[in-house]
PDB file of C-alpha atoms in Angstrom:
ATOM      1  CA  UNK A  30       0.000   0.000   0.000  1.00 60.00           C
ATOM      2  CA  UNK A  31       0.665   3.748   0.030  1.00 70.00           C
ATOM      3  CA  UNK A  32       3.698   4.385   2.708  1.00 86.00           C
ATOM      4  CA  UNK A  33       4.980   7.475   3.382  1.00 93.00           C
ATOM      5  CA  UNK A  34       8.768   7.699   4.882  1.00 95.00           C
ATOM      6  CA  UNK A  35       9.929  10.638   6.387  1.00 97.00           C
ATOM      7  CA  UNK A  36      13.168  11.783   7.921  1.00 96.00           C
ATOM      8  CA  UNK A  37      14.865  12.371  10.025  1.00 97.00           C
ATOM      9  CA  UNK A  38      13.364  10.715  12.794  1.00 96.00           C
ATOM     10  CA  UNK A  39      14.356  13.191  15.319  1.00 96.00           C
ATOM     11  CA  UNK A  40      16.340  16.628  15.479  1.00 96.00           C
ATOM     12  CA  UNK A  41      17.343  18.452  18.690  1.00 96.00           C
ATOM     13  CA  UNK A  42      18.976  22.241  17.348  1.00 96.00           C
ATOM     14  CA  UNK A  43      19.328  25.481  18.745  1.00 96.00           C
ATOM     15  CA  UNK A  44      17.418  28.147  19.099  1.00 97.00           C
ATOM     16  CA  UNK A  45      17.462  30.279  15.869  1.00 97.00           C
ATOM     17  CA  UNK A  46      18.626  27.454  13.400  1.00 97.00           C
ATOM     18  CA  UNK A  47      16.759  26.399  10.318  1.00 97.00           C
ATOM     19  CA  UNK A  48      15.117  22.814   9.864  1.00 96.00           C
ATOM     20  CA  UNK A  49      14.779  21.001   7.271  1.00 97.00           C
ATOM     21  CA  UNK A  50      12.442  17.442   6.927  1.00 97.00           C
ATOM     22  CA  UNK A  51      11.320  15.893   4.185  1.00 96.00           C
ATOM     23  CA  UNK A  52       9.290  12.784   3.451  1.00 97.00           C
ATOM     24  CA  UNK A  53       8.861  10.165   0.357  1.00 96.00           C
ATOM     25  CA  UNK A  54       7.185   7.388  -1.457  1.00 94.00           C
ATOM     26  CA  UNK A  55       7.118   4.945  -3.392  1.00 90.00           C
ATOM     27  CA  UNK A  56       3.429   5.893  -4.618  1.00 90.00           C
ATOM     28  CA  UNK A  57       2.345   8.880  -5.969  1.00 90.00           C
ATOM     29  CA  UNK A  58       0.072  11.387  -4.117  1.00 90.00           C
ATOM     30  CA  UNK A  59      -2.077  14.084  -5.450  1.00 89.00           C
ATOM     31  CA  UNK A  60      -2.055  16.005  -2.128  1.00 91.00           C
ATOM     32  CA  UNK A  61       0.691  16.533   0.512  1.00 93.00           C
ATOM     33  CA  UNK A  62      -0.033  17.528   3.781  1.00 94.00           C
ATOM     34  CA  UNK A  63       1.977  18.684   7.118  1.00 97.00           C
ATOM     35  CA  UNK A  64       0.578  18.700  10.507  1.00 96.00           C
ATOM     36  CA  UNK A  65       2.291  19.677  13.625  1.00 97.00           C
ATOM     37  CA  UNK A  66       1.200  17.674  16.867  1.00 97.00           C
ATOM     38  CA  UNK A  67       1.927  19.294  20.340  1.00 95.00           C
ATOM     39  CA  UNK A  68       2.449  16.885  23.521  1.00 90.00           C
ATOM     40  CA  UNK A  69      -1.373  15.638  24.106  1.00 90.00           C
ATOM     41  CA  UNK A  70      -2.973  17.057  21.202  1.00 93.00           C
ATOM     42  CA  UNK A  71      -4.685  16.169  18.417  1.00 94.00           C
ATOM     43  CA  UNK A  72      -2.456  16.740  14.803  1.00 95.00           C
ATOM     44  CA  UNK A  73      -2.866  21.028  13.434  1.00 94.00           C
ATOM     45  CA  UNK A  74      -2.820  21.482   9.793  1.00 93.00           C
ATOM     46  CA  UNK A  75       0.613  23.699   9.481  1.00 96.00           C
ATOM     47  CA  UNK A  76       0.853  23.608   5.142  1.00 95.00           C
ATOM     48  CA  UNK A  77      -1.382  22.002   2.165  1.00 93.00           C
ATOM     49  CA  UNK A  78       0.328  21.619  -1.194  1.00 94.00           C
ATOM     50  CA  UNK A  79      -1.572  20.174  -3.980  1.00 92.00           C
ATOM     51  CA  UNK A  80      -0.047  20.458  -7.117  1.00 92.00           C
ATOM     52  CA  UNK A  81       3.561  19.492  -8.353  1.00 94.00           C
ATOM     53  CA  UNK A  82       6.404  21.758  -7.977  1.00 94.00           C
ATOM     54  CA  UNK A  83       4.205  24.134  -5.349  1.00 94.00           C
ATOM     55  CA  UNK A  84       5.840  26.107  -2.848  1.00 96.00           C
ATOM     56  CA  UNK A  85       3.948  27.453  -0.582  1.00 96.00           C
ATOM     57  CA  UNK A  86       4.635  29.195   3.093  1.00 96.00           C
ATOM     58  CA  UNK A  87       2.746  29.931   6.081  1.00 95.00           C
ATOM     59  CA  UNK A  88       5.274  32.189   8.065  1.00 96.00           C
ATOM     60  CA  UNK A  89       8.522  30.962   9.210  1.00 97.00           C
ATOM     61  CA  UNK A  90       7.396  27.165   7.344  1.00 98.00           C
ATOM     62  CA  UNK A  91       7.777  26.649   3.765  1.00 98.00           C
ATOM     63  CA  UNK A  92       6.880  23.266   2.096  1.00 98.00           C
ATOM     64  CA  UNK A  93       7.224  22.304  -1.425  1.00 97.00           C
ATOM     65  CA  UNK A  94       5.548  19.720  -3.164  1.00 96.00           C
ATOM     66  CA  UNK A  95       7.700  17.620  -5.285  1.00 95.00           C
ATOM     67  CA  UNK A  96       7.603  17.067  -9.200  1.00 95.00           C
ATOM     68  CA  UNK A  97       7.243  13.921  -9.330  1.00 94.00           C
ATOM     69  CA  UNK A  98       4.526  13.635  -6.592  1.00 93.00           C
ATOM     70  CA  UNK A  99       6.682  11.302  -4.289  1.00 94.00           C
ATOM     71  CA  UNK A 100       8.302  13.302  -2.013  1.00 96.00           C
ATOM     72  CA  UNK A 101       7.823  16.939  -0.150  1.00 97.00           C
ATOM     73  CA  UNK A 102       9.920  18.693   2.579  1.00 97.00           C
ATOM     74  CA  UNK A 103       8.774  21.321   5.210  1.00 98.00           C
ATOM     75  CA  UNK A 104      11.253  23.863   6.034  1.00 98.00           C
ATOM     76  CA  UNK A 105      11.337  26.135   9.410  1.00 98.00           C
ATOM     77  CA  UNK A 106      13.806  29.095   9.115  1.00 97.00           C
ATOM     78  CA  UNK A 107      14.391  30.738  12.637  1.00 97.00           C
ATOM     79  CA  UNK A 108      13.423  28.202  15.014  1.00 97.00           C
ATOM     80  CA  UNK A 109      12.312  29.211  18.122  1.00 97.00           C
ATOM     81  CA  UNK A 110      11.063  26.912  21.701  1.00 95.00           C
ATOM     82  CA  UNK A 111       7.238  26.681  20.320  1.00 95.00           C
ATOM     83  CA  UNK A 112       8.738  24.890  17.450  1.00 97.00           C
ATOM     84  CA  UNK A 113       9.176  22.145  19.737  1.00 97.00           C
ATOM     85  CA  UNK A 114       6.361  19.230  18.722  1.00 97.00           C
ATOM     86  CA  UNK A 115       6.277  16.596  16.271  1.00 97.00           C
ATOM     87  CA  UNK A 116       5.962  16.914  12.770  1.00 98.00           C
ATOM     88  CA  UNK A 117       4.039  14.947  10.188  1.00 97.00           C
ATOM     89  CA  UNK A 118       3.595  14.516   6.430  1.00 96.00           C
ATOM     90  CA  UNK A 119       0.206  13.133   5.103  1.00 94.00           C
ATOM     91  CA  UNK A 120      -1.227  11.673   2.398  1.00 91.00           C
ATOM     92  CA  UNK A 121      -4.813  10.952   0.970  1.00 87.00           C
ATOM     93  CA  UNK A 122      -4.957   7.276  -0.009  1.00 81.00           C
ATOM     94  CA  UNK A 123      -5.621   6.898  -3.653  1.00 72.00           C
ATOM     95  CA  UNK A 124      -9.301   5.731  -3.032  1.00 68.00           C
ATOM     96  CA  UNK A 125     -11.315   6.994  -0.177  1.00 66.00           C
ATOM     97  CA  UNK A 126     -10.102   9.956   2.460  1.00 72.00           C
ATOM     98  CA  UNK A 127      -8.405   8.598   4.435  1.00 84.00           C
ATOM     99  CA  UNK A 128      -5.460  10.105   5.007  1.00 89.00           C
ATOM    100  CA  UNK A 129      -1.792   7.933   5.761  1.00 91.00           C
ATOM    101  CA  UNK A 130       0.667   9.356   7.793  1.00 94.00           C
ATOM    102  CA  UNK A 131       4.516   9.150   7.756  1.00 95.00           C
ATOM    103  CA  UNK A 132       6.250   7.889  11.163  1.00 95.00           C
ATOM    104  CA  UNK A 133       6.792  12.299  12.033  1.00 96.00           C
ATOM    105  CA  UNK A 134      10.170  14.148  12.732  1.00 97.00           C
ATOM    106  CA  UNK A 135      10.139  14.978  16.537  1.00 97.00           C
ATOM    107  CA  UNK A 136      11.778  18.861  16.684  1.00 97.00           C
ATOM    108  CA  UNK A 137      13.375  19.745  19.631  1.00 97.00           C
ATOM    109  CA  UNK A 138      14.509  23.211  20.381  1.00 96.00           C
ATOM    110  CA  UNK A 139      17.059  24.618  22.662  1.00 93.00           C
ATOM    111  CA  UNK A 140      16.437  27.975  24.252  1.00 90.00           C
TER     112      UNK A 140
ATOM    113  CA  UNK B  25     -13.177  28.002  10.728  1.00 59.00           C
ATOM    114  CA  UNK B  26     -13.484  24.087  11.182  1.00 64.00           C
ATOM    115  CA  UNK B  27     -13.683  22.789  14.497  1.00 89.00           C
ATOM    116  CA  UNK B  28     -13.952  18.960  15.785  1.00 94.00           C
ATOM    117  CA  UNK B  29     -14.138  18.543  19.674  1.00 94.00           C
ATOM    118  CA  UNK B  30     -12.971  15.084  21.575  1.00 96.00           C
ATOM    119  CA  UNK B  31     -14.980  14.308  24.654  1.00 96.00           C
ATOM    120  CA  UNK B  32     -13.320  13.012  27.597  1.00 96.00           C
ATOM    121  CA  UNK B  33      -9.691  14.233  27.092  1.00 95.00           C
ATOM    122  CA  UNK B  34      -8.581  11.714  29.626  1.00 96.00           C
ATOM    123  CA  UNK B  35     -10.190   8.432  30.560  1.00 96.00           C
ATOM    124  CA  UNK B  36      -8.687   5.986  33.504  1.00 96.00           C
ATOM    125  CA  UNK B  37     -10.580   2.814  34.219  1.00 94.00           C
ATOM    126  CA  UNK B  38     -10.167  -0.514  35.220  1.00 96.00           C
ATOM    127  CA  UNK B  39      -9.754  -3.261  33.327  1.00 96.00           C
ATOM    128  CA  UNK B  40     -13.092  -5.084  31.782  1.00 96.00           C
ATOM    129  CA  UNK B  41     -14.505  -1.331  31.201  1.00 95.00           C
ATOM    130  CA  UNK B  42     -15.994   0.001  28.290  1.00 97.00           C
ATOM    131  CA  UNK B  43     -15.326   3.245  27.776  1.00 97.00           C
ATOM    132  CA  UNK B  44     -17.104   5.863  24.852  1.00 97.00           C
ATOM    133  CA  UNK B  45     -15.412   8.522  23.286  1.00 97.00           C
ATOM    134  CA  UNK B  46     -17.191  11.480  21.709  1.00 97.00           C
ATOM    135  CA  UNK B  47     -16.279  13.130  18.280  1.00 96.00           C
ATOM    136  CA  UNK B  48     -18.349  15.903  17.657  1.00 95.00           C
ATOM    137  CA  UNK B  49     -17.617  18.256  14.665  1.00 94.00           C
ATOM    138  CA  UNK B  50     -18.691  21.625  15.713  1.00 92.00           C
ATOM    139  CA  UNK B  51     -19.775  24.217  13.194  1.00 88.00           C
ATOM    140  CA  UNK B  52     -20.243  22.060   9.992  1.00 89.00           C
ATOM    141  CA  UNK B  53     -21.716  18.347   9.124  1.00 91.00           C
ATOM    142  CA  UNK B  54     -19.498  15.669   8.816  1.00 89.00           C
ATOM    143  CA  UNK B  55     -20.964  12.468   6.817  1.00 88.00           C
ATOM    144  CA  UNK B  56     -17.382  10.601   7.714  1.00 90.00           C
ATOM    145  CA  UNK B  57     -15.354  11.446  10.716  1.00 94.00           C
ATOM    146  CA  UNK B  58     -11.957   8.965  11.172  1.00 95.00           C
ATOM    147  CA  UNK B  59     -10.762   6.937  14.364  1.00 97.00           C
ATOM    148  CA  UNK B  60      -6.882   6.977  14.678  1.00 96.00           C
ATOM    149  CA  UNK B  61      -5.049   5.539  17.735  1.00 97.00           C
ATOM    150  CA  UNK B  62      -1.467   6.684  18.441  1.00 96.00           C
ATOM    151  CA  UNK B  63       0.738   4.658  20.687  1.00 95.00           C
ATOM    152  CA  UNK B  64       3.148   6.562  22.464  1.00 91.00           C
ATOM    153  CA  UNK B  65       6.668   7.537  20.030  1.00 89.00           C
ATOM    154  CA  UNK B  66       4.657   6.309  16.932  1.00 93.00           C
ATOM    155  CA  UNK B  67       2.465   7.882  14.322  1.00 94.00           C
ATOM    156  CA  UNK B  68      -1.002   8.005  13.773  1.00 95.00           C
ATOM    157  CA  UNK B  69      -2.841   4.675  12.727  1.00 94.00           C
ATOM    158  CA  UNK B  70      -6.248   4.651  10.752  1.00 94.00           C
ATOM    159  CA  UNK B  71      -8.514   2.561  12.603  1.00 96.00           C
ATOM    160  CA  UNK B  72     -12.136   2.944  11.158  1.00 95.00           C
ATOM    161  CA  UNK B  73     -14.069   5.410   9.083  1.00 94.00           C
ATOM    162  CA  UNK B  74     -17.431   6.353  10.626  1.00 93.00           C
ATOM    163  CA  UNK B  75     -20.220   6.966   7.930  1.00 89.00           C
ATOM    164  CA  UNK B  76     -23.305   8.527   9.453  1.00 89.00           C
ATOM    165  CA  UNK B  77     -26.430   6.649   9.124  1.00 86.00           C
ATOM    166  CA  UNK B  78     -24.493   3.578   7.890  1.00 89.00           C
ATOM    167  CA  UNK B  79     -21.999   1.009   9.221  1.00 91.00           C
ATOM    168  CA  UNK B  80     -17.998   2.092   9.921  1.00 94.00           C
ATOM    169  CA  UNK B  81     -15.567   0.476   7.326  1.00 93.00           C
ATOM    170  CA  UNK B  82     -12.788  -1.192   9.773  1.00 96.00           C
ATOM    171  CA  UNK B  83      -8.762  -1.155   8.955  1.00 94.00           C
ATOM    172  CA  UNK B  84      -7.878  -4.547   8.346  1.00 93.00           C
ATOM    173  CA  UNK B  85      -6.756  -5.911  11.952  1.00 94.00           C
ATOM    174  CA  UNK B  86      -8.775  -3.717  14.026  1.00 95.00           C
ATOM    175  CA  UNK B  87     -11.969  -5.707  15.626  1.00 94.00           C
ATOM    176  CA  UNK B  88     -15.185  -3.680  14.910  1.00 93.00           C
ATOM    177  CA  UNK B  89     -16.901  -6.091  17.986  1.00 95.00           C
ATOM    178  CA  UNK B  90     -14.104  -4.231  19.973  1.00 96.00           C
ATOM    179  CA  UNK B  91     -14.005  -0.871  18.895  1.00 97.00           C
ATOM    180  CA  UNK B  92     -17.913  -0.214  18.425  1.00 96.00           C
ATOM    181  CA  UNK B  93     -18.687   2.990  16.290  1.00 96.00           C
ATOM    182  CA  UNK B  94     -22.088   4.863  15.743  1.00 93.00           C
ATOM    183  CA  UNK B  95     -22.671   8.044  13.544  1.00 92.00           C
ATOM    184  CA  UNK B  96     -26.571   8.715  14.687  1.00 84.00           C
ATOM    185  CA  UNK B  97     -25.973  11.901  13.573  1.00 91.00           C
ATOM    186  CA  UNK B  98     -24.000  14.481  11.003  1.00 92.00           C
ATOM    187  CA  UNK B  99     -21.983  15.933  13.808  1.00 94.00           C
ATOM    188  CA  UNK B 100     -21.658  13.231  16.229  1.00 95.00           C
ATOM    189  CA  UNK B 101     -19.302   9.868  15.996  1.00 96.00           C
ATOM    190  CA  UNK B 102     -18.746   7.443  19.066  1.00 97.00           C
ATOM    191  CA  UNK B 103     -16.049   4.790  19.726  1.00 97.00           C
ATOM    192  CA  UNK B 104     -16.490   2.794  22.502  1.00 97.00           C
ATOM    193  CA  UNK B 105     -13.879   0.286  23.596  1.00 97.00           C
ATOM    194  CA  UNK B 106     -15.682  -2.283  24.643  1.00 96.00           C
ATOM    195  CA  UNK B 107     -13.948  -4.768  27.871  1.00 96.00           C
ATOM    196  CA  UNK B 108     -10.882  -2.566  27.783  1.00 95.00           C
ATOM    197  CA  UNK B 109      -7.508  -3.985  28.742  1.00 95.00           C
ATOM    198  CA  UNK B 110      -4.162  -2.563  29.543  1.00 96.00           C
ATOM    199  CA  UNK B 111      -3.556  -3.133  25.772  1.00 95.00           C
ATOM    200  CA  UNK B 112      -6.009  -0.656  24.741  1.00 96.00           C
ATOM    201  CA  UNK B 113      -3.760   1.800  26.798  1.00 97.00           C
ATOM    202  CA  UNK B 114      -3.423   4.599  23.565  1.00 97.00           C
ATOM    203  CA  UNK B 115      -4.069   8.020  22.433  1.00 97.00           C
ATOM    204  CA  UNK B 116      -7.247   8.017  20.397  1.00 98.00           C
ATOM    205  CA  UNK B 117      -8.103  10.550  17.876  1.00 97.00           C
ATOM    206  CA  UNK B 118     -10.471  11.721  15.538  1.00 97.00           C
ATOM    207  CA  UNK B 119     -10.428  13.690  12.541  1.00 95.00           C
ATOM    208  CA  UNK B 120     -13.222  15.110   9.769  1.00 92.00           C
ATOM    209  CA  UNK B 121     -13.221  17.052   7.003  1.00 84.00           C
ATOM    210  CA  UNK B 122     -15.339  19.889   6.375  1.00 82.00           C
ATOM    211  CA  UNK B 123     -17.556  19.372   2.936  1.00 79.00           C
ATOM    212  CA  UNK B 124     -17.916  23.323   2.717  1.00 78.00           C
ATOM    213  CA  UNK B 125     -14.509  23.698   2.229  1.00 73.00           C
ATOM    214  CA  UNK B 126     -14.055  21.144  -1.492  1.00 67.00           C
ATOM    215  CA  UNK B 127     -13.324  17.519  -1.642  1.00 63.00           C
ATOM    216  CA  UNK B 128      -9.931  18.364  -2.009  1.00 66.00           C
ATOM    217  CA  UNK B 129      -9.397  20.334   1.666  1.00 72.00           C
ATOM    218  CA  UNK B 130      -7.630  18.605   4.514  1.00 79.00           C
ATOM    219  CA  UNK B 131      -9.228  16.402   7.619  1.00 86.00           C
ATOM    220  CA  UNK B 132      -9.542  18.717  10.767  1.00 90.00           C
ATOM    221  CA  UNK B 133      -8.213  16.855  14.589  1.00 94.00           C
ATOM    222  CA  UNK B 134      -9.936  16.824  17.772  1.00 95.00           C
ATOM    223  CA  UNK B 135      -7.548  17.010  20.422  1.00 94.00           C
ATOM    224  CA  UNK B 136      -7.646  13.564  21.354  1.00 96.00           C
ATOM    225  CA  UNK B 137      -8.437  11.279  24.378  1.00 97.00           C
ATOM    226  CA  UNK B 138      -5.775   9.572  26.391  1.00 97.00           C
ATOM    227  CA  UNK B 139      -7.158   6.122  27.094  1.00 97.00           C
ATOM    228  CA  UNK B 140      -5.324   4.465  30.355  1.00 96.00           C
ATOM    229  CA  UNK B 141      -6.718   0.919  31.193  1.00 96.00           C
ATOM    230  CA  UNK B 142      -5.341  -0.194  34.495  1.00 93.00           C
TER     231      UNK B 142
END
């Protein structure tokens, strides 16, 4: 089926550097989605890309979505301690909506 | 803009419980809301899809006489965890997608309920 892998796993940077995550598959997907998920919380939509080659930002986060519809990355320039959560890249399955996640990039931040 | 609301945000029982968790999506109708279940360090697993007025489609491996879902209404889905164990110990979580916003938008999160079975 329709698995998305995403790396790295974890990151632990200082305060003020830039991230960088990205996420692939095997499968092609027509939408790309990244959610950030504090400690105890449901997932928050951060970015939505849906068509090839997009880049689109939402303040300090940029996300592109790739050409060939297999991979995306999410960028964070200027990292600061509310960064701190855990990332994750999502999919629509081919039929249905239901959406697959990749395994998320846990962002840690020091002050 | 969209809103979907978890009811309890914490749950500790005993084992042989059952315990029901509320979905509710606030200021639109959802026809399908989504159960996920997140064990702790790992992502988010599709469970079931809830169709209101209709049976839930199950995730292959998840038992529907275990995780029992109802969608009596456009803005309400239930899971109930029926003769809980330790097990069943998870983060559970619901999503839904508003219809105003195109077939194309993104699912919308409740905050989640921490399920602890003792």
């Amino acid at each position: 089926g329709q698995q998305l892998n995403q790396s790295p796993q974890s990151m632990f940077i200082q305060e003020g550097e830039d991230v960088s995550m990205n996420c692939t598959s095997s499968s092609i997907f027509n939408t790309w989605l990244w959610y950030k998920q504090d400690p105890g919380e449901g997932p928050v939509l951060l970015i939505a890309l849906y068509k090839a080659g997009e880049l689109t930002s939402n303040g300090r986060l940029t996300a592109q979505f790739g050409i060939t519809r297999k991979d995306s990355f999410l960028n964070i320039s200027a990292s600061i301690p509310s960064d701190v959560g855990i990332y994750f890249c999502a999919g629509p399955r081919l039929a249905g909506n239901m959406l697959t996640f990749g395994g998320g990039t846990r962002l840690m931040v020091k002050p | 803009g969209a809103v979907v609301s978890q009811h309890p945000s914490w749950v500790i029982c005993k084992s042989g419980t059952s315990v029901k968790i509320e979905c509710r999506s606030l200021d639109f109708q959802a026809t399908t809301m989504f159960w996920y279940r997140q064990f702790p360090k790992q992502s988010l697993m599709l469970m079931a899809t809830s169709n209101e007025g209709s049976k839930a489609t199950y995730e292959q491996g998840v038992e529907k006489d275990k995780f029992l879902i109802n969608h009596a209404s456009l803005t309400l889905s239930t899971l109930t965890v029926t003769s809980a164990h330790p097990e069943d110990s998870s983060f559970y979580i619901c999503s839904a997608r508003d219809p105003r916003q195109g077939s194309n938008q993104p699912q919308h999160f409740g905050d989640g309920t921490r399920l602890s079975i003792l």
